[in-house]
Short mmCIF file of C-alpha atoms in Angstrom, two decimals:
data_model
loop_
_atom_site.label_atom_id
_atom_site.label_comp_id
_atom_site.label_asym_id
_atom_site.label_seq_id
_atom_site.Cartn_x
_atom_site.Cartn_y
_atom_site.Cartn_z
CA MET A 1 67.05 116.95 34.31
CA ILE A 2 67.84 116.18 38.15
CA GLU A 3 68.69 119.40 39.73
CA GLN A 4 72.27 119.24 41.00
CA ARG A 5 72.78 120.36 44.58
CA ASN A 6 75.52 121.06 46.97
CA GLU A 7 76.04 118.97 50.08
CA GLU A 8 75.16 122.24 52.02
CA ASP A 9 71.90 122.37 50.35
CA LEU A 10 70.80 119.00 52.27
CA PHE A 11 70.85 120.79 55.67
CA HIS A 12 68.38 123.32 56.99
CA PRO A 13 69.32 126.94 56.51
CA VAL A 14 69.90 127.03 60.21
CA ASP A 15 72.14 124.10 60.22
CA ARG A 16 73.95 125.11 56.76
CA ASN A 17 76.22 127.58 59.05
CA ARG A 18 76.90 124.72 61.49
CA PHE A 19 78.16 122.49 58.61
CA LYS A 20 80.29 125.15 57.24
CA GLN A 21 82.04 125.33 60.95
CA ASN A 22 83.08 121.57 60.46
CA GLU A 23 79.72 120.27 62.62
CA ILE A 24 77.97 117.43 61.95
CA VAL A 25 74.24 117.95 62.96
CA ARG A 26 72.22 114.72 63.48
CA PRO A 27 68.32 114.70 63.65
CA SER A 28 66.69 114.67 66.56
CA VAL A 29 65.70 111.50 67.91
CA GLY A 30 62.93 112.63 70.57
CA GLN A 31 62.92 109.39 72.65
CA PHE A 32 62.42 111.34 75.82
CA ARG A 33 58.61 111.41 76.05
CA GLU A 34 58.58 108.07 74.75
CA THR A 35 61.33 106.62 77.41
CA VAL A 36 59.03 108.33 80.10
CA THR A 37 55.79 106.79 78.77
CA ASN A 38 57.44 103.52 78.74
CA ILE A 39 58.74 103.75 82.39
CA LEU A 40 55.25 104.84 83.26
CA ARG A 41 53.85 101.76 81.63
CA ASN A 42 56.45 99.41 83.82
CA LYS A 43 54.61 99.25 87.26
CA LEU A 44 57.59 97.81 89.06
CA ALA A 45 59.71 100.52 87.74
CA VAL A 46 57.51 103.01 88.87
CA LEU A 47 57.14 101.44 92.11
CA GLY A 48 60.98 101.54 92.48
CA MET A 49 61.34 105.11 91.46
CA PHE A 50 58.40 105.91 94.32
CA ILE A 51 60.61 104.21 96.97
CA LEU A 52 63.67 105.91 95.89
CA VAL A 53 61.84 109.41 96.07
CA ILE A 54 60.56 108.63 99.64
CA ILE A 55 64.01 107.13 100.63
CA THR A 56 65.67 110.34 99.63
CA PHE A 57 63.07 112.52 101.15
CA PHE A 58 63.39 110.76 104.65
CA ALA A 59 67.11 111.06 104.31
CA ILE A 60 67.08 114.60 103.73
CA PHE A 61 64.05 115.48 106.33
CA GLY A 62 63.91 112.52 108.46
CA PRO A 63 66.38 113.33 110.99
CA GLY A 64 65.00 116.72 111.53
CA MET A 65 61.37 115.43 111.96
CA VAL A 66 62.31 114.33 115.82
CA PRO A 67 63.87 116.47 118.62
CA TYR A 68 66.92 114.28 119.05
CA SER A 69 70.36 114.03 117.29
CA TYR A 70 71.64 110.91 115.66
CA SER A 71 74.53 110.90 118.54
CA ASP A 72 72.60 112.27 121.57
CA GLN A 73 72.77 109.63 124.16
CA ASN A 74 70.22 108.93 127.02
CA LEU A 75 70.81 105.86 129.37
CA GLU A 76 67.49 106.41 130.95
CA ALA A 77 65.85 105.91 127.81
CA LYS A 78 67.96 102.78 126.15
CA ASN A 79 66.46 99.85 124.47
CA LEU A 80 63.09 101.16 124.21
CA ALA A 81 60.62 99.63 121.77
CA PRO A 82 59.40 101.83 118.99
CA SER A 83 56.67 104.01 120.57
CA VAL A 84 55.10 107.75 119.96
CA GLU A 85 58.06 109.09 121.37
CA HIS A 86 60.80 107.16 119.62
CA TRP A 87 59.04 106.01 116.45
CA PHE A 88 61.91 103.54 115.46
CA GLY A 89 62.90 103.05 119.29
CA THR A 90 66.07 103.36 120.82
CA ASP A 91 69.39 101.58 121.09
CA SER A 92 71.85 100.57 123.90
CA LEU A 93 73.10 104.16 124.65
CA GLY A 94 69.68 105.32 124.57
CA ARG A 95 70.06 106.88 120.91
CA ASP A 96 66.74 107.71 118.87
CA MET A 97 66.75 105.24 115.98
CA TRP A 98 64.54 107.07 113.72
CA ALA A 99 67.23 109.94 113.70
CA ARG A 100 69.94 107.28 113.20
CA THR A 101 68.21 105.12 110.63
CA TRP A 102 67.82 108.28 108.31
CA TYR A 103 70.98 109.86 109.12
CA GLY A 104 72.27 106.69 108.16
CA ALA A 105 70.32 106.75 104.75
CA ARG A 106 72.24 110.13 104.25
CA ILE A 107 75.78 108.34 104.40
CA SER A 108 74.76 105.50 102.59
CA LEU A 109 73.31 107.14 99.67
CA THR A 110 76.36 109.93 99.76
CA ILE A 111 79.01 107.09 99.14
CA GLY A 112 76.76 105.32 96.83
CA ILE A 113 75.88 108.45 94.64
CA ALA A 114 79.97 109.51 94.96
CA ALA A 115 81.34 106.18 94.08
CA ALA A 116 79.18 105.71 91.15
CA LEU A 117 79.74 109.58 89.68
CA ILE A 118 83.82 108.74 90.07
CA ASP A 119 83.22 105.38 88.46
CA LEU A 120 81.53 106.65 85.86
CA ILE A 121 84.08 109.73 85.00
CA MET A 122 86.67 107.33 85.23
CA GLY A 123 84.99 104.98 83.02
CA LEU A 124 84.12 107.42 80.16
CA VAL A 125 87.69 108.87 80.21
CA VAL A 126 89.59 105.36 80.19
CA GLY A 127 86.85 103.54 77.96
CA GLY A 128 86.45 106.54 75.65
CA ILE A 129 90.06 107.25 74.79
CA SER A 130 90.98 103.43 74.57
CA GLY A 131 88.07 102.57 72.29
CA TYR A 132 88.39 105.80 70.02
CA MET A 133 92.24 105.08 69.69
CA ALA A 134 91.59 101.39 68.94
CA GLY A 135 92.75 100.85 65.15
CA ARG A 136 94.20 104.19 64.64
CA GLY A 137 97.49 103.38 63.76
CA LYS A 138 100.35 101.57 65.86
CA LEU A 139 100.24 104.63 68.52
CA GLY A 140 96.39 104.21 69.06
CA ASP A 141 96.78 100.47 69.10
CA ARG A 142 99.63 100.80 71.78
CA ILE A 143 97.29 103.25 73.67
CA ASP A 144 94.55 100.98 73.45
CA GLY A 145 96.58 97.77 74.61
CA PHE A 146 98.07 99.58 77.39
CA LEU A 147 94.97 101.15 78.78
CA MET A 148 92.91 97.76 78.44
CA ARG A 149 95.68 95.74 80.29
CA ILE A 150 95.46 97.93 83.02
CA VAL A 151 91.90 97.36 82.92
CA GLU A 152 92.19 93.82 82.64
CA ILE A 153 94.72 93.26 85.68
CA LEU A 154 92.22 95.44 87.94
CA TYR A 155 89.44 93.49 86.94
CA GLY A 156 91.31 90.25 87.50
CA ILE A 157 91.51 91.27 91.21
CA PRO A 158 88.71 90.58 93.53
CA TYR A 159 86.70 93.82 94.28
CA LEU A 160 85.97 93.58 97.89
CA LEU A 161 89.74 92.39 98.70
CA VAL A 162 91.18 95.22 97.17
CA VAL A 163 88.74 97.69 98.89
CA ILE A 164 89.32 95.76 102.41
CA LEU A 165 93.21 96.21 101.69
CA LEU A 166 92.95 99.79 101.17
CA LEU A 167 90.75 100.64 104.23
CA VAL A 168 93.17 98.64 106.46
CA VAL A 169 96.36 100.82 105.36
CA MET A 170 94.21 104.27 104.93
CA LYS A 171 92.83 106.15 107.98
CA PRO A 172 89.14 105.65 108.17
CA GLY A 173 86.49 108.00 107.04
CA LEU A 174 83.75 108.76 104.50
CA TRP A 175 86.02 110.17 101.73
CA THR A 176 88.27 107.11 102.43
CA ILE A 177 85.38 104.62 101.95
CA ILE A 178 84.43 106.31 98.86
CA LEU A 179 87.88 106.54 97.24
CA ALA A 180 88.53 102.56 98.18
CA LEU A 181 85.19 101.84 96.56
CA SER A 182 86.05 103.97 93.24
CA ILE A 183 89.98 102.63 92.86
CA THR A 184 88.57 99.36 90.92
CA GLY A 185 84.98 99.81 90.47
CA TRP A 186 85.20 101.92 87.51
CA VAL A 187 86.85 99.16 85.43
CA GLY A 188 83.40 97.61 84.30
CA MET A 189 82.42 101.11 83.31
CA ALA A 190 85.32 101.19 81.18
CA ARG A 191 84.82 98.17 79.05
CA ILE A 192 81.16 98.91 78.67
CA VAL A 193 81.97 102.30 77.19
CA ARG A 194 85.12 101.19 75.02
CA GLY A 195 82.63 98.33 73.51
CA GLN A 196 80.00 101.36 72.87
CA ILE A 197 82.83 103.42 71.35
CA LEU A 198 83.82 100.55 69.06
CA GLN A 199 80.30 100.41 67.67
CA LEU A 200 79.57 103.95 67.28
CA LYS A 201 82.77 105.35 65.46
CA GLU A 202 82.13 103.11 62.76
CA GLN A 203 78.53 105.23 61.97
CA GLU A 204 78.40 107.47 59.17
CA TYR A 205 77.95 110.52 61.01
CA VAL A 206 81.30 110.01 62.83
CA THR A 207 83.02 109.39 59.53
CA ALA A 208 81.71 112.28 58.07
CA ALA A 209 82.88 114.26 61.01
CA GLN A 210 86.07 113.05 60.89
CA LYS A 211 86.33 114.07 57.01
CA LEU A 212 85.21 117.86 57.66
CA GLY A 213 88.24 117.96 60.20
CA THR A 214 86.51 117.93 63.34
CA SER A 215 88.69 117.24 66.41
CA HIS A 216 88.89 114.35 68.25
CA GLY A 217 87.86 115.65 71.35
CA LYS A 218 84.74 117.23 69.91
CA ILE A 219 83.78 113.67 68.29
CA ILE A 220 83.97 112.09 71.49
CA TRP A 221 82.37 114.43 73.49
CA ARG A 222 79.38 115.61 70.75
CA HIS A 223 78.85 112.72 68.95
CA LEU A 224 79.73 109.65 70.66
CA PHE A 225 79.28 110.12 74.39
CA PRO A 226 75.62 111.49 73.74
CA ASN A 227 74.59 108.30 72.06
CA MET A 228 75.64 106.28 75.09
CA ILE A 229 73.56 108.47 77.46
CA GLY A 230 70.83 105.39 77.61
CA ILE A 231 73.40 102.87 78.63
CA ILE A 232 75.29 105.32 80.92
CA ILE A 233 72.33 105.86 82.91
CA VAL A 234 71.15 102.21 83.13
CA ASN A 235 74.50 101.25 84.33
CA LEU A 236 74.72 104.03 86.86
CA THR A 237 71.49 102.94 88.38
CA PHE A 238 73.17 99.36 88.96
CA THR A 239 76.18 100.87 90.40
CA ILE A 240 75.03 102.76 93.02
CA PRO A 241 72.95 100.11 95.03
CA ASN A 242 76.57 97.94 94.57
CA ALA A 243 78.07 100.79 96.02
CA ILE A 244 75.64 101.04 99.10
CA PHE A 245 75.87 97.33 99.57
CA ALA A 246 79.46 97.25 99.61
CA GLU A 247 79.80 99.97 102.13
CA SER A 248 76.94 98.47 104.28
CA PHE A 249 78.96 95.23 104.16
CA LEU A 250 82.36 97.09 105.06
CA SER A 251 80.62 99.41 107.66
CA PHE A 252 79.21 95.89 109.34
CA ILE A 253 82.49 94.30 109.60
CA GLY A 254 84.01 97.32 110.96
CA LEU A 255 85.74 98.81 108.12
CA GLY A 256 83.65 101.58 107.03
CA VAL A 257 82.59 104.77 108.76
CA GLN A 258 83.31 105.05 112.01
CA ALA A 259 81.31 106.20 115.58
CA PRO A 260 79.62 108.36 116.38
CA ILE A 261 78.74 108.52 112.51
CA ALA A 262 76.12 106.42 111.56
CA SER A 263 75.21 104.25 108.46
CA TRP A 264 73.22 101.39 108.01
CA GLY A 265 75.83 98.83 108.22
CA THR A 266 77.11 100.16 111.51
CA MET A 267 73.72 100.09 112.85
CA ALA A 268 73.09 96.47 111.79
CA ASN A 269 76.78 95.59 113.46
CA ASP A 270 75.54 97.21 117.04
CA ALA A 271 72.42 95.40 116.54
CA LEU A 272 73.86 91.88 115.89
CA GLY A 273 74.93 91.11 119.56
CA VAL A 274 71.45 92.10 120.81
CA ILE A 275 69.05 90.28 118.41
CA LEU A 276 68.65 87.23 120.60
CA THR A 277 67.37 89.75 123.49
CA GLY A 278 64.13 90.68 121.46
CA GLN A 279 65.12 93.89 120.18
CA TRP A 280 64.26 93.35 117.04
CA TRP A 281 63.83 96.97 115.95
CA ARG A 282 67.40 97.56 115.87
CA LEU A 283 68.21 95.46 113.22
CA PHE A 284 64.91 95.51 111.35
CA PHE A 285 64.80 98.78 110.29
CA PRO A 286 68.50 99.32 109.10
CA GLY A 287 68.09 95.75 107.35
CA PHE A 288 64.73 96.39 105.73
CA LEU A 289 65.98 99.67 104.32
CA ILE A 290 69.15 98.31 102.64
CA SER A 291 66.84 95.71 101.14
CA LEU A 292 64.14 97.80 99.99
CA THR A 293 67.02 100.41 98.43
CA MET A 294 68.64 97.70 96.65
CA PHE A 295 65.26 96.40 95.38
CA ALA A 296 64.04 99.81 94.29
CA PHE A 297 67.21 100.56 92.21
CA ASN A 298 67.27 97.24 90.62
CA VAL A 299 63.62 97.08 89.27
CA PHE A 300 63.83 101.03 88.34
CA GLY A 301 67.05 100.09 86.34
CA ASP A 302 65.45 97.18 84.62
CA GLY A 303 62.71 99.42 83.72
CA LEU A 304 64.76 101.97 82.59
CA GLN A 305 66.63 99.50 80.43
CA ASP A 306 63.51 98.21 78.79
CA ALA A 307 62.24 101.91 78.23
CA LEU A 308 65.60 102.96 76.28
CA ASP A 309 66.06 99.56 74.56
CA PRO A 310 62.47 97.71 74.28
CA GLN A 311 63.91 95.04 71.98
CA SER A 312 66.12 93.88 75.14
CA SER A 313 62.76 92.87 76.97
CA ASP A 314 61.73 90.51 74.06
#
């Protein structure tokens, strides 16, 4: 005869208590080591990660490596080419370009990371609620429809147009540009999260958690979001460089951070008028670092995506 066992007996003794507390225990996937191994096999991804580490290091410690502040002016040392004394040269006000370049890296990275994190939080909240409530009666469909109409309206408006209009009417500043970049930047993440939720909520472990009376909040937080970590991280690595480029563009046209604060965009704007006079260093270093940062984030994001989902590269 086949031995009859209760459903509780299917769990490890350590997990049985958690089963009694209306929690579903899923087996550990153990993909972290495999993901790291796959990333290390991707030479471009490793290169991108190495570049990001170097840029972050100099953004933190670079300005302190020289005895000049990013805002110190010395008209007797203006427009000097790169030398032993001024590694990246000086600008028309005699300010050290090394200090300004790496201080600008701080500003650009801060804005990019902060805007991406706000986009992530907003996208998780709106997309998570919308996807989970879809198909749950009339009330759930109304909530899903209402949230998605907002997303579609914001998605249909040109992103930079909204940001520029907001920066025109608001007082310029660091947090102002972060807020402006985040107003509509989260809609893409919300659509991705909603799509993932719609797929994951049909899985057996989610159905079992619902049958056991687990609250909606716990199901979303403990069962759905953890299974989206991979795609969330990948999209985050692409959101950050987009925000950095947007900040650089806005600062370049005069709508970003204001003097005396330095960013790569403002430095490029200052150098544009003197590029034909032979002062190549003033545009080269900020422009090169913008391009290098964008390249590093994108190749690292591609490698991370392939590592988390090897089938995507087939």
